[in-house]
Short mmCIF file of C-alpha atoms and ligand atoms in Angstrom, two decimals:
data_model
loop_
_atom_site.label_atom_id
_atom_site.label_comp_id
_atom_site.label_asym_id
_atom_site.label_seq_id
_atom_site.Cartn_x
_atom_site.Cartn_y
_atom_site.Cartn_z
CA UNK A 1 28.26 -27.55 29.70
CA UNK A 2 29.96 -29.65 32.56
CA UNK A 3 27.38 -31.04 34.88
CA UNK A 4 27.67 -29.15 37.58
CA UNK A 5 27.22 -25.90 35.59
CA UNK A 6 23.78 -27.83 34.75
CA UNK A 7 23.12 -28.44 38.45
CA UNK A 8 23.77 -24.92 39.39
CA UNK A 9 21.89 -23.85 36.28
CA UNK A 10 18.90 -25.54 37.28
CA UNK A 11 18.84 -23.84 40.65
CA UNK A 12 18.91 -20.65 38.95
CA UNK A 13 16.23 -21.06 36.03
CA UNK A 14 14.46 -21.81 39.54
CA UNK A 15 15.28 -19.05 41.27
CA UNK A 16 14.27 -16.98 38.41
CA UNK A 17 10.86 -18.55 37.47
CA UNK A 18 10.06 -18.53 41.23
CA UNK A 19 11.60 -15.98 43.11
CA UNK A 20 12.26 -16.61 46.03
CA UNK A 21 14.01 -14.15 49.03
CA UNK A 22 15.54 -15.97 51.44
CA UNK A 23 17.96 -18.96 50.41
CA UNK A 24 20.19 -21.70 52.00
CA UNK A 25 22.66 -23.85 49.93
CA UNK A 26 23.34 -26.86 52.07
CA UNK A 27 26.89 -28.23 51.81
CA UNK A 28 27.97 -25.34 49.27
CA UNK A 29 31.71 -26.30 49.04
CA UNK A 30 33.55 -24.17 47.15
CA UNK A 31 30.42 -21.62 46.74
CA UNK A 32 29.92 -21.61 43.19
CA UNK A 33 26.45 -21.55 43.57
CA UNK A 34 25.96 -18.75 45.81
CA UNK A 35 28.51 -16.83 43.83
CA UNK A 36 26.40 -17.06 40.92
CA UNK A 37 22.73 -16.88 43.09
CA UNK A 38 24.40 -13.46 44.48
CA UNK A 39 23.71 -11.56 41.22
CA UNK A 40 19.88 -12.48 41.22
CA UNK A 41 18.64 -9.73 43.26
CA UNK A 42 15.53 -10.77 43.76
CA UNK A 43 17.13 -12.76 46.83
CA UNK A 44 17.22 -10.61 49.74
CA UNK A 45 19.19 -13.07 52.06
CA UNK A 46 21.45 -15.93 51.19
CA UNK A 47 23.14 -18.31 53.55
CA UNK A 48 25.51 -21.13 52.78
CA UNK A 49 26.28 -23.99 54.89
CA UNK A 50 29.07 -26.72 54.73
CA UNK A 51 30.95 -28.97 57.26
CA UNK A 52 34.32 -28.17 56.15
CA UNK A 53 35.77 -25.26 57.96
CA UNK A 54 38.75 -24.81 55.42
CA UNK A 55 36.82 -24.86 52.46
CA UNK A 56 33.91 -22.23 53.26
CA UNK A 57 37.37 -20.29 54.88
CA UNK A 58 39.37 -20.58 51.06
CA UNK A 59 36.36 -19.44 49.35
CA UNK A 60 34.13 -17.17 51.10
CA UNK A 61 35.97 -14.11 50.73
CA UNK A 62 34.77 -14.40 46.82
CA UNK A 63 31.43 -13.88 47.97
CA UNK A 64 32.29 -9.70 49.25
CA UNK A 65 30.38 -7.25 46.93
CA UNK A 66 32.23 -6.02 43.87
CA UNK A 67 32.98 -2.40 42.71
CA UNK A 68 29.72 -2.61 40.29
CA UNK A 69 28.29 -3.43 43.49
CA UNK A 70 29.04 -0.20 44.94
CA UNK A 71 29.09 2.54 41.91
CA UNK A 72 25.55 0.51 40.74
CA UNK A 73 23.88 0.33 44.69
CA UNK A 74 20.77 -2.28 43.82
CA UNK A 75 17.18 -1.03 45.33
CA UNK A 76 17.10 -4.40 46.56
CA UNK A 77 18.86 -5.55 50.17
CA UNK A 78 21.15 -8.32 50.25
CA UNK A 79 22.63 -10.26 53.29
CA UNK A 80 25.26 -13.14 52.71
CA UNK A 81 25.84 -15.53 55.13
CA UNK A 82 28.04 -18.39 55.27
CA UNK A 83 28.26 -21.07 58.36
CA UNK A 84 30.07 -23.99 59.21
CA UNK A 85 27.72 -26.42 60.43
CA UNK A 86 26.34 -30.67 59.72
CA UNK A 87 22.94 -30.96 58.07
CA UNK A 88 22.27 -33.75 60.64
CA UNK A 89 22.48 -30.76 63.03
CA UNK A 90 19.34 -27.81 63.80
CA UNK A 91 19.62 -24.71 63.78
CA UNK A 92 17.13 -21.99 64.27
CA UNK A 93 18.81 -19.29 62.12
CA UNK A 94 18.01 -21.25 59.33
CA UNK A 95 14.16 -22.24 59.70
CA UNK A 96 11.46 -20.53 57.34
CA UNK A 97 13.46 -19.95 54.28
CA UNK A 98 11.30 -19.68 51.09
CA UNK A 99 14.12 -22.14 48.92
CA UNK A 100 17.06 -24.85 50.38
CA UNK A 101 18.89 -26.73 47.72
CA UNK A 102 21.13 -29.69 48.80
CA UNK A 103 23.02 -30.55 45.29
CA UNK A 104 25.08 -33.85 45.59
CA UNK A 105 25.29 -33.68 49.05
CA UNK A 106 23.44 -36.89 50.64
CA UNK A 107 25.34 -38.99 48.64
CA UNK A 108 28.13 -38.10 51.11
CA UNK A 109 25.93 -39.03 54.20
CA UNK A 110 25.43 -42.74 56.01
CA UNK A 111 22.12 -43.69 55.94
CA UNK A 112 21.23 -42.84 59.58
CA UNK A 113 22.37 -39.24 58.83
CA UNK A 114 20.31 -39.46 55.72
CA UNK A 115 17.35 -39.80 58.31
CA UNK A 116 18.76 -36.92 60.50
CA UNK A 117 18.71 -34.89 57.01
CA UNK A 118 15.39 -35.29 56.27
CA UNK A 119 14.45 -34.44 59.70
CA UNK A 120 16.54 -31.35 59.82
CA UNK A 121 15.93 -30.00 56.65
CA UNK A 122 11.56 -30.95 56.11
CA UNK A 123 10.92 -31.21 59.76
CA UNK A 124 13.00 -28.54 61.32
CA UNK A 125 13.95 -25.87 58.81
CA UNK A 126 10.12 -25.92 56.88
CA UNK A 127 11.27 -24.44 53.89
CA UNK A 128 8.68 -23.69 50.88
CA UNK A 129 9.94 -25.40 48.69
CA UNK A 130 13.61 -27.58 48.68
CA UNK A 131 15.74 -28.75 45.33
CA UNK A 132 17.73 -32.26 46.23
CA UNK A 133 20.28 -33.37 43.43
CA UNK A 134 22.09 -37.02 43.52
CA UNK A 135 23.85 -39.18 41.66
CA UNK A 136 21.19 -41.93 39.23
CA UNK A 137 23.17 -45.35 39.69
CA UNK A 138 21.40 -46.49 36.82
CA UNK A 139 22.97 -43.67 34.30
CA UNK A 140 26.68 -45.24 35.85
CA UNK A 141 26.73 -48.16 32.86
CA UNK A 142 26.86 -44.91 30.65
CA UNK A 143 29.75 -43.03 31.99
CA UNK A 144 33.03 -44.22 30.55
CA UNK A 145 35.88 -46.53 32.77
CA UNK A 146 33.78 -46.08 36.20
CA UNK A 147 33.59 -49.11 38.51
CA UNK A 148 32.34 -48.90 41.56
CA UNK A 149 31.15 -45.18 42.82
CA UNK A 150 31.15 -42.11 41.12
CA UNK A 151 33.26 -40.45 43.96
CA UNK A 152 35.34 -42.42 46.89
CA UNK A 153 33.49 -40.27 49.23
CA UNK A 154 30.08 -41.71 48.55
CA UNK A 155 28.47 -43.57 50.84
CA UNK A 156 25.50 -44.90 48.17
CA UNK A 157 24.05 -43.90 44.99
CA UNK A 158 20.37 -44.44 44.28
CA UNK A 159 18.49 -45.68 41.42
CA UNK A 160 15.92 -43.67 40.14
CA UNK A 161 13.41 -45.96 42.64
CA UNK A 162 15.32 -45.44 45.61
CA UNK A 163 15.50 -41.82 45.16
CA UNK A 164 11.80 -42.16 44.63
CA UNK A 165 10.92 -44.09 47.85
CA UNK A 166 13.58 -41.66 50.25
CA UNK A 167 11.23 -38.86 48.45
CA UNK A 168 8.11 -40.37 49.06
CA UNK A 169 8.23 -41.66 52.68
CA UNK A 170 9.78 -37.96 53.17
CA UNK A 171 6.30 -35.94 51.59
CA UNK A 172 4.25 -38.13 53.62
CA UNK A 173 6.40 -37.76 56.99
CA UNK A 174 6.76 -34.00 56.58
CA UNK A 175 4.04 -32.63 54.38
CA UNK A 176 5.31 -32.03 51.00
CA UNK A 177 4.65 -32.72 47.56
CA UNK A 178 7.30 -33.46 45.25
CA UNK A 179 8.26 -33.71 41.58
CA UNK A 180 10.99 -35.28 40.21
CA UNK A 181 13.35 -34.65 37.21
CA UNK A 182 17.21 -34.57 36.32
CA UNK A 183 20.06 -32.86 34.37
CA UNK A 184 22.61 -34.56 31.97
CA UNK A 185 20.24 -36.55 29.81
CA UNK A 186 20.76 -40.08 28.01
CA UNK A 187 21.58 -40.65 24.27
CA UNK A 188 18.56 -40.85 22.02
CA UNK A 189 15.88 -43.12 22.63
CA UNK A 190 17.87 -44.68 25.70
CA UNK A 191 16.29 -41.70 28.34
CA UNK A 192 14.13 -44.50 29.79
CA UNK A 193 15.93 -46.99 30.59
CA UNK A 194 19.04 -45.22 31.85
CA UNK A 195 17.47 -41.91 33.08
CA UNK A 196 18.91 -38.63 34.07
CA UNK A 197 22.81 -38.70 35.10
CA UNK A 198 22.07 -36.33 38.25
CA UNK A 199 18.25 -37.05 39.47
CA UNK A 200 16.71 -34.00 41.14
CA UNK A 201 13.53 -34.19 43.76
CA UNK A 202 12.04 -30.77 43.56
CA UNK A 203 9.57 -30.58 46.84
CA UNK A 204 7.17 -28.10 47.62
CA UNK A 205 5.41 -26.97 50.89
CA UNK A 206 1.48 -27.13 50.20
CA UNK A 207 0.45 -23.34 50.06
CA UNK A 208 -1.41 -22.44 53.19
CA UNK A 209 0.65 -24.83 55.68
CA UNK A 210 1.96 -23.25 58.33
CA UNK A 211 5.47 -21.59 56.64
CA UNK A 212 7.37 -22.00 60.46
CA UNK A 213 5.35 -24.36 63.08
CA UNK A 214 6.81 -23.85 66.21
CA UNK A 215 9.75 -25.01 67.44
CA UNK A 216 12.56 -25.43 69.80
CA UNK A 217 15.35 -22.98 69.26
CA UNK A 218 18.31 -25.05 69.02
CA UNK A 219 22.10 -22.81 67.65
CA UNK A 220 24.22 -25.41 67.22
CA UNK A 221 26.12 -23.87 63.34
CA UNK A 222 29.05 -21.10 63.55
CA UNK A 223 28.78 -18.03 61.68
CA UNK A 224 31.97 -17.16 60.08
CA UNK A 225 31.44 -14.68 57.11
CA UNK A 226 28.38 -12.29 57.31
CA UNK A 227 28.35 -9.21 54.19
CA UNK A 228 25.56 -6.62 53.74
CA UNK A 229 25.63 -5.49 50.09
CA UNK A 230 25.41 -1.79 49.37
CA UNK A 231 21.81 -0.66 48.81
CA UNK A 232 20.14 2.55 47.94
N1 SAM B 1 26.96 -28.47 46.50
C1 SAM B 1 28.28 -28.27 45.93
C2 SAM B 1 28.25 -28.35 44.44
O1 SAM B 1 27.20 -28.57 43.86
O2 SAM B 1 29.29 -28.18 43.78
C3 SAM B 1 29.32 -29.22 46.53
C4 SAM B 1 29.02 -30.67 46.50
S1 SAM B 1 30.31 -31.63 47.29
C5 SAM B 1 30.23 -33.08 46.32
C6 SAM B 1 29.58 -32.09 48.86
C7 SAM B 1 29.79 -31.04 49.92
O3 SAM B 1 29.01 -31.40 51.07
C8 SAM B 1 31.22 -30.88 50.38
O4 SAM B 1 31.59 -29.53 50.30
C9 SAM B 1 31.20 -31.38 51.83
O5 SAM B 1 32.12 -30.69 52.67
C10 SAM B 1 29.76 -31.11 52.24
N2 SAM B 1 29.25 -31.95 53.33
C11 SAM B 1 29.46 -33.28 53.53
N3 SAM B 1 28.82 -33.69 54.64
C12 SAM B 1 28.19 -32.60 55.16
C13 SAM B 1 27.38 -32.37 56.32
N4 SAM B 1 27.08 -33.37 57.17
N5 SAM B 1 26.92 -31.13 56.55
C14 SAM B 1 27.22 -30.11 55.70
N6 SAM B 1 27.98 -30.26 54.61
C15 SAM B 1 28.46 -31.49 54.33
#
């Protein structure tokens, strides 16, 4: 499958080993991921978030219940949410979540909103547990006719010890713990030196930390689709 699908997959073989019930995709674009997260009713509320107005707009309307939805009611409550909002911004409507995934979003960001990011998303939001996906500059030499960046729109791609040190200095700043992996593996025998194509930080929450210190209640993100699903 296309690497994306592998992304997205990976999120969900999450969601399902874990179960988590209350979920934010960061910079969800053209919400493929929450369309798919939707049908995993373990999740009681999921919320997407992206800067571009016009492309939560286009797509968001794909995210409204469908008939099974209604003749099959699930036992289970489920509240979508989509906003438009920056990840270098707070916002209190989205702290204490039990999972946030950011998949090939920071890639996008300059390196002082990198640091906002981090703030935002370990220091402000405290989720359990958060799933970060970006490019692996050192899988590039693999991927056929690309010079340069994988995308005009990114600002850097790390190598697998860049990825490492943002992760690092993050854990210690913020108090987590996290373990790193990837999708889109390298030929045969050549997994070590070229790694994963996408490189993936999952981070985790220590169990017993405080799930939502407190903190100042900032609304800076604007809600612009909101759907309860049918329920019994
Ligand atoms: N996560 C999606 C996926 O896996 O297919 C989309 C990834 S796309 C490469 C990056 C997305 O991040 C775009 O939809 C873009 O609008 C969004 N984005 C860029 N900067 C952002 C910011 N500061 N805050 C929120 N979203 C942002």
């Amino acid at each position: 499958p296309p690497l994306y699908r592998q992304r997205h997959q990976f999120v969900i073989d999450f969601v399902k080993k874990n179960k988590p019930r209350k979920v934010i995709d960061l910079g969800c674009g053209e919400c493929s991921l929450m369309k798919k997260l939707r049908f995993h009713r373990e999740i009681q509320h999921l919320v997407g978030v992206d800067i571009d107005v016009h492309k939560i707009k286009k797509n968001m309307h794909d995210l409204a219940p469908i008939s099974t939805d209604y003749l099959h009611p699930s036992l289970d409550q489920l509240r979508v949410e989509m906003y438009q909002g920056s990840v270098t911004q707070r916002d209190a409507r989205l702290r204490g979540f039990d999972l946030v995934t950011s998949i090939e979003l920071i890639e996008h960001l300059t390196p002082a909103d990198v640091e906002r990011f981090s703030a935002v998303v370990f220091g402000y939001m405290t989720p359990a547990s958060v799933i970060v996906s970006t490019p692996n500059s050192e899988y590039n030499p693999l991927l056929p006719g690309l010079s340069g960046f994988r995308h005009c729109d990114h600002k850097f791609e790390w190598s697998r010890a860049e990825f490492r040190s943002w992760a690092l200095k993050v854990c210690l700043e913020y108090g987590y713990e996290v373990e790193f992996t990837g999708v889109g593996r390298a030929p045969e025998g050549q997994q070590d030196s070229f790694g994963f194509c996408s490189q993936i930080g999952v981070f985790r929450r220590p169990e017993g930390r405080d799930r939502c210190p407190r903190a100042e209640e900032v609304f800076s993100y604007t809600l612009l689709y909101c759907m309860n699903y049918p329920s019994l």
